[in-house]
Short mmCIF file of C-alpha atoms in Angstrom, two decimals:
data_model
loop_
_atom_site.label_atom_id
_atom_site.label_comp_id
_atom_site.label_asym_id
_atom_site.label_seq_id
_atom_site.Cartn_x
_atom_site.Cartn_y
_atom_site.Cartn_z
CA MET A 76 97.68 86.69 144.91
CA GLU A 77 98.03 89.56 142.44
CA ASP A 78 98.25 93.11 143.76
CA CYS A 79 94.83 93.91 142.32
CA ALA A 80 93.10 91.24 144.40
CA GLU A 81 90.76 92.62 147.05
CA ARG A 82 89.78 91.18 150.38
CA LEU A 83 86.22 91.10 151.59
CA GLY A 84 84.95 94.43 152.88
CA PRO A 85 86.80 97.73 153.26
CA GLN A 86 88.31 96.78 156.60
CA MET A 87 89.85 93.52 155.44
CA SER A 88 93.18 95.04 154.42
CA GLU A 89 94.01 95.43 158.11
CA MET A 90 93.32 91.79 158.99
CA LYS A 91 95.88 89.02 158.74
CA PRO A 92 94.40 86.10 156.77
CA THR A 93 94.54 82.63 158.25
CA GLN A 94 93.59 80.86 155.02
CA VAL A 95 93.79 81.97 151.42
CA ALA A 96 91.76 80.22 148.75
CA ALA A 97 93.82 80.06 145.58
CA SER A 98 92.20 81.70 142.60
CA ASP A 99 91.38 79.43 139.67
CA PRO A 100 90.62 81.55 136.58
CA ALA A 101 88.67 78.69 135.03
CA ALA A 102 86.43 78.51 138.08
CA VAL A 103 85.23 82.09 138.12
CA GLN A 104 83.35 82.09 134.85
CA PRO A 105 79.60 82.79 135.01
CA VAL A 106 77.23 79.92 134.31
CA GLU A 107 76.28 79.88 130.63
CA GLN A 108 73.72 82.55 129.73
CA GLY A 109 74.87 85.03 132.41
CA ALA A 110 78.28 85.45 130.80
CA SER A 111 77.55 88.73 128.97
CA GLU A 112 74.97 90.19 131.34
CA PRO A 113 75.90 92.81 133.94
CA THR A 114 75.65 91.71 137.56
CA PRO A 115 75.01 93.82 140.69
CA PHE A 116 78.02 92.43 142.57
CA ALA A 117 81.57 91.46 141.68
CA HIS A 118 81.67 88.47 144.04
CA ALA A 119 79.19 86.06 145.60
CA LEU A 120 80.28 84.20 148.72
CA LEU A 121 78.11 81.12 149.15
CA PHE A 122 77.98 79.25 152.44
CA THR A 123 77.01 75.74 153.43
CA GLY A 124 77.45 74.10 156.82
CA HIS A 125 76.08 71.90 159.52
CA MET A 126 73.18 72.68 161.81
CA ILE A 127 73.36 72.43 165.58
CA ASP A 128 72.98 68.77 166.55
CA ARG A 129 69.56 67.54 167.58
CA THR A 130 69.43 66.18 171.11
CA ASP A 131 68.95 62.63 169.83
CA ARG A 132 71.95 62.65 167.49
CA LYS A 133 74.17 59.66 168.28
CA ARG A 134 77.48 60.89 166.83
CA PRO A 135 78.28 64.53 167.61
CA ARG A 136 78.82 66.70 164.55
CA PHE A 137 78.02 70.25 165.69
CA PRO A 138 77.21 70.18 169.41
CA ALA A 139 75.84 73.38 170.90
CA TRP A 140 78.96 73.95 173.01
CA ALA A 141 81.06 74.37 169.82
CA GLU A 142 79.19 77.48 168.63
CA GLY A 143 81.89 79.92 169.73
CA ARG A 144 84.65 77.97 168.02
CA ALA A 145 82.62 77.69 164.82
CA ARG A 146 81.88 81.40 164.80
CA ALA A 147 85.55 82.29 165.21
CA ALA A 148 86.52 79.88 162.43
CA ILE A 149 83.90 81.29 160.06
CA LEU A 150 85.05 84.83 160.81
CA ALA A 151 88.69 83.94 160.12
CA SER A 152 87.84 82.09 156.91
CA VAL A 153 85.64 84.84 155.51
CA ALA A 154 88.33 87.41 156.29
CA ALA A 155 90.93 85.28 154.53
CA ILE A 156 89.15 84.81 151.21
CA VAL A 157 90.83 86.68 148.36
CA PHE A 158 89.02 87.46 145.14
CA ALA A 159 90.67 87.92 141.77
CA ARG A 160 88.93 91.20 140.94
CA PRO A 161 87.83 94.33 142.79
CA GLY A 162 84.24 95.13 143.64
CA LEU A 163 81.36 94.49 146.01
CA THR A 164 80.63 91.15 147.66
CA VAL A 165 77.31 89.58 148.60
CA GLY A 166 76.92 86.59 150.93
CA LEU A 167 74.38 83.85 150.21
CA ALA A 168 73.17 81.23 152.69
CA ALA A 169 70.08 79.63 154.12
CA ALA A 170 69.22 80.37 157.76
CA ALA A 171 69.45 77.09 159.65
CA SER A 172 70.72 76.95 163.21
CA GLY A 173 74.47 76.66 163.47
CA GLY A 174 76.57 77.44 160.41
CA ASP A 175 74.05 79.41 158.33
CA LEU A 176 73.01 81.87 161.01
CA LEU A 177 76.60 82.27 162.22
CA PHE A 178 77.66 83.09 158.65
CA HIS A 179 75.01 85.81 158.31
CA GLU A 180 75.98 87.24 161.69
CA VAL A 181 79.69 87.26 160.81
CA CYS A 182 79.01 88.94 157.46
CA ALA A 183 76.98 91.63 159.23
CA GLU A 184 79.91 92.20 161.59
CA LEU A 185 82.25 92.60 158.60
CA GLY A 186 79.89 94.86 156.65
CA ILE A 187 79.08 92.30 153.96
CA PRO A 188 75.42 92.30 152.83
CA THR A 189 73.75 88.90 152.63
CA ARG A 190 70.71 87.34 151.05
CA ILE A 191 68.70 84.59 152.73
CA LEU A 192 67.77 81.65 150.51
CA LEU A 193 65.23 79.24 152.01
CA GLY A 194 64.28 75.96 150.39
CA LEU A 195 60.92 76.05 152.20
CA PRO A 196 58.50 78.78 153.26
CA ALA A 197 59.87 80.56 156.32
CA ASP A 198 57.58 78.91 158.87
CA GLU A 199 58.26 75.43 157.52
CA PHE A 200 61.98 76.07 157.34
CA LEU A 201 61.94 77.36 160.91
CA ALA A 202 60.25 74.20 162.16
CA ALA A 203 62.58 71.86 160.27
CA SER A 204 65.97 73.55 160.50
CA VAL A 205 65.98 76.06 163.35
CA ALA A 206 63.52 75.25 166.15
CA PRO A 207 65.08 71.86 167.06
CA ALA A 208 68.17 73.76 168.29
CA GLY A 209 66.19 75.77 170.83
CA PRO A 210 64.54 79.16 171.39
CA ASP A 211 67.70 81.26 171.12
CA TRP A 212 68.24 80.11 167.55
CA VAL A 213 64.59 80.82 166.78
CA ARG A 214 65.10 84.36 168.10
CA ARG A 215 68.19 84.82 165.96
CA PHE A 216 66.35 83.51 162.89
CA HIS A 217 63.62 86.10 163.31
CA ALA A 218 66.21 88.81 164.03
CA LEU A 219 68.04 87.99 160.80
CA LEU A 220 64.88 88.15 158.70
CA ALA A 221 63.95 91.46 160.28
CA ALA A 222 67.43 92.93 159.82
CA ARG A 223 67.77 91.92 156.18
CA GLY A 224 64.18 92.71 155.25
CA PRO A 225 61.87 91.05 152.72
CA GLN A 226 63.92 92.37 149.81
CA ASN A 227 66.78 90.06 150.83
CA LEU A 228 64.68 86.96 151.48
CA ARG A 229 64.13 84.41 148.72
CA ILE A 230 61.99 81.27 148.86
CA MET A 231 62.76 78.50 146.37
CA GLY A 232 60.12 78.07 143.67
CA THR A 233 58.94 74.95 141.91
CA HIS A 234 61.20 75.56 138.89
CA ASP A 235 64.32 76.47 140.85
CA GLY A 236 67.30 74.23 141.51
CA LEU A 237 66.87 71.83 138.60
CA LEU A 238 70.41 71.99 137.22
CA GLU A 239 70.76 68.24 137.81
CA GLY A 240 67.27 67.44 136.52
CA GLU A 241 63.98 66.76 138.26
CA THR A 242 64.21 65.60 141.87
CA ASP A 243 61.94 65.50 144.89
CA ASN A 244 64.87 66.23 147.23
CA ILE A 245 64.34 69.78 148.46
CA TRP A 246 67.80 70.14 149.98
CA GLN A 247 69.56 68.96 146.82
CA ARG A 248 67.57 71.51 144.84
CA ALA A 249 68.32 74.20 147.42
CA ASN A 250 72.05 73.73 146.87
CA LEU A 251 71.65 74.02 143.11
CA TRP A 252 69.30 76.97 143.44
CA MET A 253 71.90 78.88 145.45
CA ILE A 254 74.32 78.32 142.58
CA GLU A 255 71.72 79.70 140.16
CA GLU A 256 71.12 82.75 142.34
CA ALA A 257 74.85 83.38 142.70
CA ALA A 258 75.36 83.24 138.94
CA ALA A 259 72.75 85.98 138.49
CA LEU A 260 74.40 88.17 141.12
CA ALA A 261 78.16 87.99 140.47
CA PRO A 262 80.71 86.73 137.93
CA GLU A 263 83.11 85.45 140.60
CA ARG A 264 81.70 82.93 143.03
CA VAL A 265 83.26 81.13 146.00
CA LEU A 266 81.79 78.50 148.32
CA LEU A 267 82.80 78.30 151.98
CA ALA A 268 81.80 75.16 153.88
CA LEU A 269 81.70 74.24 157.56
CA TRP A 270 82.02 70.51 157.12
CA ASP A 271 83.07 67.41 159.04
CA GLY A 272 84.31 65.78 155.82
CA ALA A 273 81.81 62.95 156.05
CA SER A 274 78.77 61.99 154.03
CA GLY A 275 75.63 63.70 155.22
CA ASP A 276 72.52 62.26 156.82
CA GLY A 277 70.87 62.26 153.39
CA PRO A 278 71.14 63.66 149.85
CA GLY A 279 71.55 67.37 149.41
CA GLY A 280 73.81 68.16 152.35
CA THR A 281 77.15 69.90 152.68
CA GLU A 282 79.05 67.10 150.95
CA HIS A 283 76.81 67.35 147.89
CA PHE A 284 77.32 71.11 147.68
CA VAL A 285 81.10 70.89 147.96
CA GLN A 286 81.23 68.22 145.27
CA ILE A 287 79.00 69.88 142.69
CA ALA A 288 80.04 73.52 143.09
CA PRO A 289 83.09 73.38 140.75
CA GLU A 290 80.93 71.85 138.01
CA PHE A 291 78.98 75.11 137.88
CA GLY A 292 81.78 77.65 138.05
CA VAL A 293 81.98 78.02 141.83
CA ARG A 294 85.42 77.90 143.45
CA VAL A 295 85.53 75.99 146.72
CA ALA A 296 87.54 77.67 149.47
CA PRO A 297 89.39 75.47 151.99
CA PRO A 298 86.59 74.00 154.12
CA ILE A 299 86.42 74.72 157.82
CA GLN A 300 87.15 71.36 159.42
CA MET A 301 84.33 70.76 161.89
CA GLN A 302 86.02 67.80 163.53
CA ALA A 303 89.10 69.87 164.30
CA LEU A 304 86.88 72.36 166.14
CA LEU A 305 85.59 69.59 168.41
CA GLN A 306 89.00 68.65 169.74
CA ARG A 307 89.11 69.86 173.33
#
């Protein structure tokens, strides 16, 4: 990368990157109307990734025992991302068990502020995407919301996430809404995914996000290979 490129956070210059996402100048342009408007951050780091497996899941994807490996991989990947311009970074993610909460926790460790984007009201999101993983994840969900405060919590509205047209799929809209939010926050946007490389359990999952992101000016960093983390 060019000498002017900055790593995430002030302490990143002392860390040895394990992955570097190549900069694509065509992929860091703001989405349409935001092109000439000032933004509060230079970079937005979006995250998508798998939840902790439910107990009845037949094929393991993110078993609970792999949490430590996933956290280490997310930390290494965030530390390795290089942006093409200097400035402040904001992280954007939902708050599901597994990847989302680990991402927020890693960003806090690295001094990167984050915003929490929920596709459902907090209590409904908690029941659907956090509680099935157990009480410790519920505790961490509440701790995240308390730490970030209401000013950093967003709930998707009825007119959000419609970049691909009208749809009743909340999770598809949530992906698109995160792209909209990122465009309003920063001119340079990168997506990091914790992904097994397979199609999801339904529309609007990690695969969908990885596929559509470049269409809306979001560069996709090398995904964290979930299956590689499961090899004992």
